[in-house]
Tab-separated table of C-alpha atoms in Angstrom:
chain	number	residue	atom	x	y	z
A	1	MET	CA	9.487	-104.880	-153.282
A	2	ARG	CA	9.199	-101.975	-150.935
A	3	ILE	CA	6.669	-99.158	-151.203
A	4	THR	CA	5.851	-96.170	-149.009
A	5	VAL	CA	2.448	-94.815	-147.975
A	6	LEU	CA	2.206	-91.222	-146.744
A	7	LEU	CA	-0.756	-90.376	-144.502
A	8	PRO	CA	-2.253	-86.947	-143.768
A	9	GLY	CA	-2.612	-85.872	-140.146
A	10	VAL	CA	-6.324	-86.606	-140.019
A	11	LEU	CA	-5.744	-90.300	-140.805
A	12	ARG	CA	-2.700	-90.923	-138.644
A	13	PRO	CA	-4.655	-91.828	-135.470
A	14	ALA	CA	-6.151	-94.740	-137.435
A	15	ALA	CA	-2.637	-96.079	-138.139
A	16	GLY	CA	-0.940	-95.878	-134.771
A	17	ASN	CA	-0.132	-92.172	-135.238
A	18	GLN	CA	2.326	-92.933	-138.016
A	19	SER	CA	2.784	-90.513	-140.907
A	20	THR	CA	4.737	-92.931	-143.111
A	21	LEU	CA	4.077	-96.625	-143.591
A	22	GLU	CA	6.693	-98.834	-145.226
A	23	LEU	CA	5.317	-102.019	-146.772
A	24	GLU	CA	6.946	-105.022	-148.401
A	25	VAL	CA	4.691	-106.255	-151.227
A	26	GLN	CA	4.972	-108.634	-154.174
A	27	GLU	CA	6.457	-107.519	-157.502
A	28	GLN	CA	3.771	-106.009	-159.754
A	29	ALA	CA	1.460	-105.458	-156.762
A	30	THR	CA	-1.486	-103.146	-157.397
A	31	LEU	CA	-2.707	-100.204	-155.350
A	32	GLY	CA	-5.695	-102.340	-154.359
A	33	ALA	CA	-3.401	-105.072	-153.067
A	34	VAL	CA	-1.542	-102.514	-150.963
A	35	LEU	CA	-4.831	-101.301	-149.530
A	36	ASP	CA	-5.812	-104.902	-148.770
A	37	GLU	CA	-2.518	-105.305	-146.915
A	38	LEU	CA	-3.167	-102.097	-144.994
A	39	ALA	CA	-6.704	-103.270	-144.171
A	40	GLY	CA	-5.278	-106.318	-142.440
A	41	ARG	CA	-3.047	-104.178	-140.256
A	42	TYR	CA	-5.257	-101.130	-139.748
A	43	PRO	CA	-8.961	-101.952	-140.263
A	44	LEU	CA	-10.049	-98.554	-138.959
A	45	LEU	CA	-7.834	-96.830	-141.550
A	46	ASP	CA	-9.276	-99.020	-144.288
A	47	ARG	CA	-12.832	-97.968	-143.397
A	48	ARG	CA	-11.814	-94.352	-143.852
A	49	LEU	CA	-10.395	-95.118	-147.318
A	50	ARG	CA	-12.834	-97.686	-148.776
A	51	ASP	CA	-16.427	-98.785	-148.263
A	52	GLU	CA	-17.790	-102.343	-147.906
A	53	ARG	CA	-17.477	-102.887	-151.667
A	54	SER	CA	-13.780	-101.930	-151.459
A	55	SER	CA	-14.611	-98.842	-153.520
A	56	LEU	CA	-12.306	-95.903	-152.920
A	57	ARG	CA	-14.174	-93.203	-151.025
A	58	ARG	CA	-15.113	-90.475	-153.441
A	59	TYR	CA	-13.336	-87.616	-151.668
A	60	VAL	CA	-10.163	-89.437	-150.716
A	61	ASN	CA	-7.374	-89.268	-153.311
A	62	PHE	CA	-4.523	-91.707	-153.831
A	63	TYR	CA	-1.462	-90.276	-155.586
A	64	VAL	CA	0.851	-92.934	-157.037
A	65	ASP	CA	4.253	-91.308	-157.508
A	66	GLY	CA	2.468	-87.993	-157.836
A	67	GLU	CA	-0.292	-89.096	-160.215
A	68	GLU	CA	-3.865	-89.378	-158.914
A	69	CYS	CA	-4.811	-93.042	-159.281
A	70	ARG	CA	-8.121	-92.336	-160.987
A	71	ARG	CA	-6.103	-90.961	-163.926
A	72	LEU	CA	-4.212	-94.273	-163.967
A	73	ASP	CA	-5.975	-97.584	-163.477
A	74	GLY	CA	-7.554	-96.783	-160.115
A	75	PRO	CA	-7.113	-99.616	-157.608
A	76	ALA	CA	-5.764	-101.788	-160.464
A	77	THR	CA	-2.797	-99.451	-160.941
A	78	VAL	CA	0.373	-101.574	-160.938
A	79	LEU	CA	3.123	-100.298	-158.659
A	80	ARG	CA	6.878	-100.252	-159.222
A	81	PRO	CA	9.595	-100.779	-156.627
A	82	ASP	CA	9.957	-97.776	-154.307
A	83	THR	CA	6.561	-96.357	-155.313
A	84	GLU	CA	5.328	-93.619	-153.017
A	85	ILE	CA	1.562	-93.552	-152.409
A	86	GLN	CA	0.332	-90.288	-150.955
A	87	ILE	CA	-3.210	-90.269	-149.527
A	88	LEU	CA	-4.875	-86.858	-149.436
A	89	PRO	CA	-8.497	-85.857	-148.770
A	90	SER	CA	-10.040	-83.706	-151.497
A	91	VAL	CA	-10.582	-80.027	-150.989
A	92	ALA	CA	-14.358	-80.314	-150.789
A	93	GLY	CA	-17.388	-79.390	-148.735
A	94	GLY	CA	-18.746	-76.180	-147.318
B	1	MET	CA	-29.196	-82.515	-114.834
B	2	HIS	CA	-31.099	-82.156	-118.110
B	3	LEU	CA	-29.017	-83.052	-121.159
B	4	LEU	CA	-29.965	-82.124	-124.715
B	5	ALA	CA	-27.966	-83.607	-127.590
B	6	ILE	CA	-28.121	-81.602	-130.815
B	7	GLY	CA	-27.000	-83.324	-134.026
B	8	THR	CA	-26.242	-81.040	-136.962
B	9	ARG	CA	-24.862	-81.205	-140.473
B	10	LYS	CA	-21.440	-80.243	-139.088
B	11	GLY	CA	-21.120	-81.870	-135.695
B	12	LEU	CA	-22.731	-82.476	-132.324
B	13	TRP	CA	-23.507	-79.966	-129.584
B	14	LEU	CA	-24.500	-80.789	-125.995
B	15	ALA	CA	-26.630	-78.486	-123.876
B	16	THR	CA	-27.100	-78.899	-120.129
B	17	SER	CA	-29.527	-77.234	-117.752
B	18	ARG	CA	-30.890	-77.476	-114.231
B	19	ASP	CA	-34.183	-75.718	-114.944
B	20	ARG	CA	-34.635	-76.183	-118.728
B	21	THR	CA	-34.909	-72.399	-119.169
B	22	SER	CA	-31.214	-71.453	-119.210
B	23	TRP	CA	-28.767	-73.726	-120.977
B	24	GLU	CA	-25.023	-74.166	-121.182
B	25	VAL	CA	-23.994	-75.257	-124.662
B	26	ARG	CA	-20.826	-77.201	-125.487
B	27	GLY	CA	-19.489	-77.983	-128.956
B	28	PRO	CA	-18.789	-78.631	-131.718
B	29	LEU	CA	-18.027	-82.239	-130.880
B	30	LEU	CA	-17.275	-84.617	-133.765
B	31	PRO	CA	-16.827	-81.560	-136.018
B	32	MET	CA	-17.364	-81.765	-139.769
B	33	THR	CA	-19.454	-84.893	-139.509
B	34	GLU	CA	-23.171	-85.073	-140.206
B	35	VAL	CA	-24.816	-86.300	-137.016
B	36	TYR	CA	-28.213	-87.618	-138.108
B	37	ALA	CA	-28.692	-90.012	-135.177
B	38	VAL	CA	-28.111	-89.497	-131.467
B	39	ALA	CA	-29.177	-91.544	-128.473
B	40	ILE	CA	-28.621	-90.867	-124.780
B	41	ASP	CA	-28.640	-93.910	-122.500
B	42	PRO	CA	-28.891	-92.419	-119.010
B	43	ARG	CA	-28.336	-95.831	-117.383
B	44	ARG	CA	-24.564	-95.861	-118.012
B	45	PRO	CA	-24.658	-92.957	-119.075
B	46	ARG	CA	-23.625	-93.429	-122.701
B	47	LEU	CA	-23.950	-91.213	-125.750
B	48	LEU	CA	-24.275	-92.847	-129.165
B	49	ALA	CA	-23.837	-90.849	-132.369
B	50	GLY	CA	-24.275	-91.914	-135.967
B	51	THR	CA	-21.808	-89.749	-137.882
B	52	THR	CA	-21.030	-89.363	-141.567
B	53	SER	CA	-17.887	-87.723	-142.872
B	54	SER	CA	-18.130	-86.680	-146.498
B	55	HIS	CA	-14.498	-87.731	-146.842
B	56	PHE	CA	-14.216	-90.818	-144.665
B	57	GLY	CA	-17.726	-92.284	-144.586
B	58	PRO	CA	-20.228	-93.266	-141.903
B	59	THR	CA	-19.719	-94.837	-138.496
B	60	VAL	CA	-21.177	-95.004	-134.988
B	61	MET	CA	-19.240	-93.416	-132.134
B	62	THR	CA	-19.900	-93.903	-128.423
B	63	SER	CA	-18.917	-91.823	-125.419
B	64	ASP	CA	-19.121	-92.891	-121.782
B	65	ASP	CA	-17.992	-89.519	-120.390
B	66	LEU	CA	-20.717	-87.252	-121.799
B	67	GLY	CA	-18.846	-86.376	-124.953
B	68	GLU	CA	-15.367	-85.690	-123.572
B	69	THR	CA	-13.894	-88.649	-125.455
B	70	TRP	CA	-15.313	-90.826	-128.226
B	71	GLU	CA	-14.619	-94.394	-129.218
B	72	GLU	CA	-15.338	-96.663	-132.133
B	73	PRO	CA	-14.285	-100.243	-132.787
B	74	ASP	CA	-11.467	-100.884	-135.286
B	75	HIS	CA	-13.759	-103.001	-137.412
B	76	ALA	CA	-16.893	-101.377	-138.802
B	77	PRO	CA	-19.627	-101.095	-136.137
B	78	LEU	CA	-22.181	-101.528	-138.925
B	79	SER	CA	-21.443	-102.994	-142.319
B	80	PHE	CA	-23.464	-104.456	-145.130
B	81	PRO	CA	-22.706	-107.536	-147.197
B	82	GLU	CA	-19.976	-106.763	-149.725
B	83	ASP	CA	-22.327	-105.713	-152.527
B	84	THR	CA	-23.742	-102.785	-150.543
B	85	ALA	CA	-22.196	-99.814	-148.779
B	86	LEU	CA	-23.554	-98.095	-145.702
B	87	GLU	CA	-24.376	-94.485	-146.498
B	88	ARG	CA	-25.752	-93.157	-143.228
B	89	VAL	CA	-27.080	-94.129	-139.810
B	90	TRP	CA	-30.436	-92.392	-139.399
B	91	GLN	CA	-31.610	-93.767	-136.087
B	92	LEU	CA	-30.196	-95.244	-132.895
B	93	ALA	CA	-32.937	-96.754	-130.730
B	94	LEU	CA	-32.432	-97.929	-127.147
B	95	THR	CA	-34.404	-100.767	-125.563
B	96	ASP	CA	-35.223	-101.902	-122.036
B	97	ASP	CA	-32.142	-104.110	-122.201
B	98	PRO	CA	-29.174	-101.710	-121.974
B	99	ASP	CA	-27.093	-104.017	-124.176
B	100	VAL	CA	-29.605	-104.136	-127.037
B	101	VAL	CA	-29.595	-101.166	-129.410
B	102	TYR	CA	-31.090	-100.941	-132.900
B	103	ALA	CA	-29.847	-98.813	-135.797
B	104	GLY	CA	-31.883	-97.783	-138.837
B	105	THR	CA	-29.812	-97.027	-141.915
B	106	GLN	CA	-29.569	-95.800	-145.482
B	107	PRO	CA	-29.938	-97.865	-147.607
B	108	SER	CA	-33.031	-99.115	-145.792
B	109	ALA	CA	-32.009	-101.722	-143.250
B	110	LEU	CA	-32.157	-102.514	-139.568
B	111	PHE	CA	-29.126	-103.483	-137.482
B	112	ARG	CA	-29.087	-104.929	-133.954
B	113	SER	CA	-26.398	-104.464	-131.331
B	114	GLU	CA	-25.983	-106.668	-128.280
B	115	ASP	CA	-23.064	-104.773	-126.759
B	116	GLY	CA	-24.701	-101.471	-125.910
B	117	GLY	CA	-24.424	-99.975	-129.370
B	118	ARG	CA	-20.769	-100.557	-130.183
B	119	THR	CA	-21.083	-103.291	-132.829
B	120	TYR	CA	-24.112	-104.371	-134.840
B	121	SER	CA	-25.335	-107.215	-137.021
B	122	LEU	CA	-27.715	-106.910	-139.968
B	123	VAL	CA	-31.311	-107.989	-139.287
B	124	ARG	CA	-31.608	-110.313	-142.267
B	125	GLY	CA	-35.379	-110.704	-142.204
B	126	LEU	CA	-35.961	-107.099	-143.238
B	127	TRP	CA	-32.952	-106.957	-145.575
B	128	GLU	CA	-34.215	-110.024	-147.459
B	129	HIS	CA	-37.834	-108.864	-147.582
B	130	PRO	CA	-39.301	-109.404	-151.085
B	131	HIS	CA	-40.507	-105.782	-151.123
B	132	ARG	CA	-36.987	-104.380	-150.831
B	133	LYS	CA	-36.363	-104.134	-154.576
B	134	ASP	CA	-39.459	-101.928	-154.828
B	135	TRP	CA	-38.640	-99.540	-152.000
B	136	GLY	CA	-38.086	-96.077	-153.416
B	137	ALA	CA	-35.952	-93.161	-152.417
B	138	GLY	CA	-37.107	-89.703	-151.449
B	139	TYR	CA	-34.930	-86.632	-151.704
B	140	GLY	CA	-33.316	-87.553	-148.403
B	141	GLY	CA	-32.476	-91.041	-149.654
B	142	GLN	CA	-33.890	-94.502	-148.981
B	143	ALA	CA	-33.584	-95.010	-145.262
B	144	VAL	CA	-35.056	-96.661	-142.193
B	145	HIS	CA	-35.403	-93.513	-140.096
B	146	THR	CA	-37.817	-94.740	-137.423
B	147	VAL	CA	-37.118	-97.712	-135.151
B	148	LEU	CA	-39.606	-98.383	-132.354
B	149	PRO	CA	-38.963	-101.372	-130.117
B	150	ASP	CA	-42.072	-102.428	-128.210
B	151	PRO	CA	-41.245	-101.897	-124.524
B	152	THR	CA	-43.611	-104.671	-123.481
B	153	ASP	CA	-42.375	-107.395	-125.869
B	154	SER	CA	-38.792	-107.593	-127.113
B	155	LYS	CA	-39.875	-109.683	-130.137
B	156	ARG	CA	-42.033	-106.872	-131.503
B	157	LEU	CA	-40.616	-103.900	-133.429
B	158	THR	CA	-42.006	-101.286	-135.741
B	159	VAL	CA	-39.834	-99.545	-138.327
B	160	ALA	CA	-40.646	-96.911	-140.930
B	161	MET	CA	-38.794	-95.812	-144.010
B	162	SER	CA	-38.727	-93.265	-146.786
B	163	THR	CA	-39.903	-94.440	-149.186
B	164	GLY	CA	-41.513	-97.764	-148.325
B	165	GLY	CA	-43.772	-97.196	-145.343
B	166	VAL	CA	-44.241	-98.907	-141.996
B	167	TYR	CA	-43.203	-102.513	-141.337
B	168	ARG	CA	-43.757	-104.618	-138.224
B	169	THR	CA	-42.277	-107.800	-136.837
B	170	THR	CA	-43.627	-109.952	-134.004
B	171	ASP	CA	-40.845	-112.560	-134.043
B	172	GLY	CA	-37.752	-110.522	-133.291
B	173	GLY	CA	-37.059	-109.546	-136.891
B	174	GLU	CA	-37.364	-112.898	-138.687
B	175	SER	CA	-40.449	-111.862	-140.636
B	176	TRP	CA	-41.875	-108.439	-141.425
B	177	GLU	CA	-45.278	-107.273	-142.556
B	178	ALA	CA	-46.080	-103.994	-144.322
B	179	SER	CA	-48.439	-102.028	-142.078
B	180	ASN	CA	-49.840	-99.023	-143.936
B	181	LYS	CA	-53.623	-99.556	-144.039
B	182	GLY	CA	-55.261	-96.144	-144.301
B	183	VAL	CA	-52.082	-94.174	-145.048
B	184	LYS	CA	-52.299	-92.333	-148.356
B	185	ALA	CA	-49.539	-92.196	-150.963
B	186	TYR	CA	-50.910	-89.440	-153.208
B	187	PHE	CA	-47.834	-89.628	-155.423
B	188	LEU	CA	-48.529	-93.233	-156.514
B	189	PRO	CA	-51.113	-94.503	-159.042
B	190	ASP	CA	-52.796	-96.509	-156.264
B	191	PRO	CA	-53.227	-93.958	-153.474
B	192	TYR	CA	-53.616	-96.655	-150.792
B	193	PRO	CA	-50.942	-99.223	-151.675
B	194	GLU	CA	-49.769	-102.061	-149.433
B	195	PHE	CA	-46.415	-100.287	-149.170
B	196	GLY	CA	-44.563	-97.397	-150.807
B	197	GLN	CA	-45.810	-94.634	-148.506
B	198	CYS	CA	-43.351	-91.843	-147.713
B	199	VAL	CA	-43.447	-91.875	-143.928
B	200	HIS	CA	-41.543	-89.027	-142.303
B	201	LYS	CA	-41.772	-90.152	-138.676
B	202	VAL	CA	-43.677	-92.463	-136.344
B	203	ALA	CA	-43.902	-91.930	-132.580
B	204	ARG	CA	-44.944	-94.558	-130.053
B	205	HIS	CA	-46.086	-94.005	-126.506
B	206	PRO	CA	-43.808	-95.961	-124.172
B	207	SER	CA	-46.471	-97.299	-121.819
B	208	THR	CA	-49.172	-97.797	-124.446
B	209	PRO	CA	-47.322	-99.436	-127.315
B	210	ASP	CA	-50.455	-99.923	-129.413
B	211	ARG	CA	-50.825	-96.130	-129.651
B	212	LEU	CA	-48.780	-94.737	-132.552
B	213	TYR	CA	-48.717	-91.403	-134.366
B	214	LEU	CA	-47.454	-90.941	-137.914
B	215	GLN	CA	-46.401	-87.905	-139.937
B	216	ASN	CA	-46.500	-88.797	-143.624
B	217	HIS	CA	-45.426	-86.880	-146.727
B	218	HIS	CA	-48.847	-85.182	-146.551
B	219	GLY	CA	-50.998	-86.833	-143.933
B	220	VAL	CA	-51.025	-87.112	-140.139
B	221	TYR	CA	-52.347	-90.346	-138.662
B	222	ARG	CA	-53.055	-92.226	-135.424
B	223	SER	CA	-53.133	-95.947	-134.826
B	224	SER	CA	-54.753	-97.546	-131.798
B	225	ASP	CA	-53.974	-101.123	-132.786
B	226	GLY	CA	-50.210	-101.138	-132.942
B	227	GLY	CA	-50.055	-99.912	-136.528
B	228	ALA	CA	-52.438	-102.441	-138.071
B	229	THR	CA	-54.724	-99.616	-139.221
B	230	TRP	CA	-54.354	-95.837	-139.364
B	231	ASP	CA	-56.853	-92.956	-139.112
B	232	SER	CA	-56.297	-89.367	-140.196
B	233	ILE	CA	-55.883	-86.775	-137.448
B	234	ALA	CA	-54.918	-83.896	-139.755
B	235	ASP	CA	-58.140	-81.921	-139.237
B	236	GLY	CA	-57.410	-78.948	-137.041
B	237	LEU	CA	-53.834	-78.601	-138.213
B	238	PRO	CA	-53.026	-75.765	-140.636
B	239	SER	CA	-51.340	-78.304	-142.919
B	240	ASP	CA	-51.013	-82.057	-143.110
B	241	PHE	CA	-47.374	-81.691	-144.173
B	242	GLY	CA	-44.375	-81.747	-141.866
B	243	PHE	CA	-41.572	-83.981	-140.716
B	244	PRO	CA	-41.507	-84.702	-136.970
B	245	ILE	CA	-44.144	-86.039	-134.619
B	246	ALA	CA	-43.578	-86.628	-130.898
B	247	VAL	CA	-45.678	-88.022	-128.085
B	248	HIS	CA	-45.894	-86.899	-124.460
B	249	PRO	CA	-43.807	-89.214	-122.247
B	250	HIS	CA	-46.554	-89.813	-119.679
B	251	ASP	CA	-49.835	-89.288	-121.562
B	252	PRO	CA	-50.481	-91.276	-124.758
B	253	GLU	CA	-53.215	-88.854	-125.810
B	254	VAL	CA	-50.890	-85.833	-125.981
B	255	VAL	CA	-49.045	-85.451	-129.271
B	256	TYR	CA	-46.840	-82.710	-130.775
B	257	ASN	CA	-46.493	-81.713	-134.416
B	258	PHE	CA	-44.700	-79.015	-136.401
B	259	PRO	CA	-46.769	-78.286	-139.543
B	260	LEU	CA	-45.249	-76.818	-142.703
B	261	VAL	CA	-47.355	-75.228	-145.433
B	262	ALA	CA	-46.901	-77.972	-148.063
B	263	ASP	CA	-44.260	-80.087	-149.680
B	264	GLY	CA	-43.795	-77.355	-152.289
B	265	GLU	CA	-43.113	-74.694	-149.662
B	266	ARG	CA	-41.852	-76.281	-146.461
B	267	PHE	CA	-42.155	-73.216	-144.242
B	268	PRO	CA	-44.461	-72.841	-141.240
B	269	PRO	CA	-47.651	-70.988	-142.253
B	270	GLY	CA	-46.851	-67.276	-142.547
B	271	GLY	CA	-43.351	-67.860	-141.231
B	272	GLU	CA	-44.807	-68.102	-137.706
B	273	CYS	CA	-42.939	-70.640	-135.632
B	274	ALA	CA	-45.456	-72.838	-133.785
B	275	VAL	CA	-45.633	-76.277	-132.245
B	276	TYR	CA	-49.119	-77.809	-132.411
B	277	ARG	CA	-50.264	-79.907	-129.482
B	278	SER	CA	-53.264	-82.165	-129.241
B	279	PRO	CA	-54.638	-83.174	-125.805
B	280	ASP	CA	-56.938	-85.841	-127.221
B	281	GLY	CA	-55.035	-88.114	-129.573
B	282	GLY	CA	-55.205	-85.716	-132.511
B	283	GLU	CA	-58.936	-84.888	-132.408
B	284	SER	CA	-58.149	-81.214	-131.751
B	285	TRP	CA	-55.011	-79.120	-131.990
B	286	THR	CA	-53.719	-75.904	-130.398
B	287	ALA	CA	-50.856	-73.733	-131.627
B	288	LEU	CA	-48.190	-73.096	-128.970
B	289	ARG	CA	-46.147	-69.973	-129.686
B	290	THR	CA	-45.193	-68.281	-126.415
B	291	GLY	CA	-41.519	-67.462	-126.712
B	292	LEU	CA	-41.216	-68.582	-130.320
B	293	PRO	CA	-40.197	-66.188	-133.129
B	294	ASP	CA	-41.890	-64.801	-136.225
B	295	GLY	CA	-40.112	-64.676	-139.545
B	296	PHE	CA	-39.149	-68.323	-139.126
B	297	TRP	CA	-38.512	-69.274	-142.742
B	298	THR	CA	-37.057	-72.674	-142.037
B	299	ALA	CA	-38.134	-76.253	-141.328
B	300	VAL	CA	-37.910	-78.746	-138.478
B	301	MET	CA	-36.681	-82.114	-139.665
B	302	ARG	CA	-37.966	-85.589	-138.797
B	303	ASP	CA	-35.752	-86.252	-135.782
B	304	ALA	CA	-35.356	-82.639	-134.708
B	305	MET	CA	-38.260	-82.700	-132.230
B	306	CYS	CA	-38.452	-84.752	-129.050
B	307	THR	CA	-39.732	-84.883	-125.495
B	308	ASP	CA	-37.892	-85.766	-122.291
B	309	THR	CA	-39.172	-87.954	-119.438
B	310	ALA	CA	-39.374	-85.300	-116.710
B	311	THR	CA	-42.508	-84.045	-114.939
B	312	PRO	CA	-43.771	-81.721	-116.279
B	313	ALA	CA	-42.547	-82.999	-119.637
B	314	GLY	CA	-40.041	-81.016	-121.656
B	315	VAL	CA	-40.427	-80.544	-125.405
B	316	TYR	CA	-37.579	-79.636	-127.758
B	317	PHE	CA	-37.035	-78.828	-131.413
B	318	GLY	CA	-34.289	-77.549	-133.669
B	319	SER	CA	-34.412	-75.930	-137.099
B	320	ARG	CA	-32.509	-76.175	-140.331
B	321	SER	CA	-31.440	-72.600	-139.601
B	322	GLY	CA	-29.548	-73.759	-136.509
B	323	SER	CA	-31.844	-72.625	-133.696
B	324	VAL	CA	-32.953	-74.887	-130.867
B	325	TYR	CA	-35.905	-74.210	-128.530
B	326	ALA	CA	-36.893	-75.932	-125.305
B	327	SER	CA	-40.124	-75.911	-123.310
B	328	PRO	CA	-39.989	-76.912	-119.626
B	329	ASP	CA	-43.795	-77.012	-119.328
B	330	GLU	CA	-45.149	-79.334	-122.008
B	331	GLY	CA	-45.071	-76.682	-124.733
B	332	GLU	CA	-46.762	-73.768	-122.932
B	333	THR	CA	-43.647	-71.547	-122.949
B	334	TRP	CA	-40.454	-71.753	-124.943
B	335	HIS	CA	-36.845	-70.690	-124.392
B	336	ARG	CA	-34.122	-70.484	-126.980
B	337	VAL	CA	-31.306	-72.894	-126.165
B	338	VAL	CA	-28.906	-71.781	-128.926
B	339	GLU	CA	-28.912	-70.176	-132.367
B	340	HIS	CA	-26.614	-69.953	-135.385
B	341	LEU	CA	-25.628	-73.618	-135.325
B	342	PRO	CA	-25.382	-75.566	-138.593
B	343	ASP	CA	-28.620	-77.241	-139.788
B	344	VAL	CA	-30.097	-79.184	-136.871
B	345	VAL	CA	-31.113	-82.683	-137.979
B	346	CYS	CA	-31.769	-84.406	-134.646
B	347	VAL	CA	-32.312	-83.633	-130.968
B	348	ARG	CA	-32.574	-86.004	-128.019
B	349	ALA	CA	-33.146	-85.146	-124.352
B	350	ALA	CA	-32.584	-87.088	-121.146
B	351	GLU	CA	-31.877	-86.652	-117.457
B	352	VAL	CA	-28.368	-87.750	-116.503
């Protein structure tokens, strides 16, 4: 199935300056599996999103069809065909 | 040209000068990253910066054009085994071999680079040390913040951490020995433990590697035997508390300190900004204040004081309130380089 990942400007240089990534993944793929797929293509992007334990960085948010993934099943959230994943940094810091 | 790299909580600034009295300041570079570690390798020249983004995590960046452009490898320059995550790079230490660079990190670990500081591998001997499970964490975290390669023997290194103390290796990092004899840990039931001391900084003289100076969480010490034993040199200072300690580049007896009242206060005594210098290995101390301000209600952090290698030697420090001062004459007189920066956490000087 096909899913879409939307990247904010600050992360685009780590993914060949693309704002939208289209990925073909297995049926019932999870968010974590999509991030693993991205890590293979764009290791620098992956380091911005997850640490060595594959934990999502605390102030990076992953919206799965508009719902923040931590309110779903986090990286275990199962995706549907045509899911749109939007990655947005938190409004944080001072 | 004299180059001063200033790492802050919100980016890196670079100051350049011909005479070390007037400075041209450029920045912010690497904005909105905490720059706790900077190294200047004048041989290439190359700048190395340990940066941490609160959003996107830590990394090490390098620049071969004095900060105009920055690079990092696609794959993590430093990474732990999968059960641990790198939190911060606290120290980037150059060696006589321009390709060999060490990094000290939080959590406490040592990494070694053999490509001039671009990629690193974990030094397993320290990471697998049986003491590691008992290393504590101070307010600033549990980190190897001091890395001192021995310039006369590439197999010998000294590292120090908060909280854990000083460790030494003589076999290139395979085995490590705690090295804290004489250093007090007043906050522990045994005040002179084998390890567990909260070391803030250790300085080593480049041509006399057995001469070391140590600023502890209360306590200032000197070692004349490469760190095997330590003697107090706090008499003559207004306080034995502080963070940085720096040694003169050409004279192992000359040492610089920035005392703060106590760990409960963390201001210079009376708010008077002063660098203390000893001409005799810490036996006596003199306050140096010419050109420095009063009403200085701020602190100088562990890596925010350094010397350069010029003659006469330059001395530099930066404050948590974002001011940086430079002395072109070994501390006699001081000039303000810049003010109103974010919190300064490290400074490094070199001639490029």
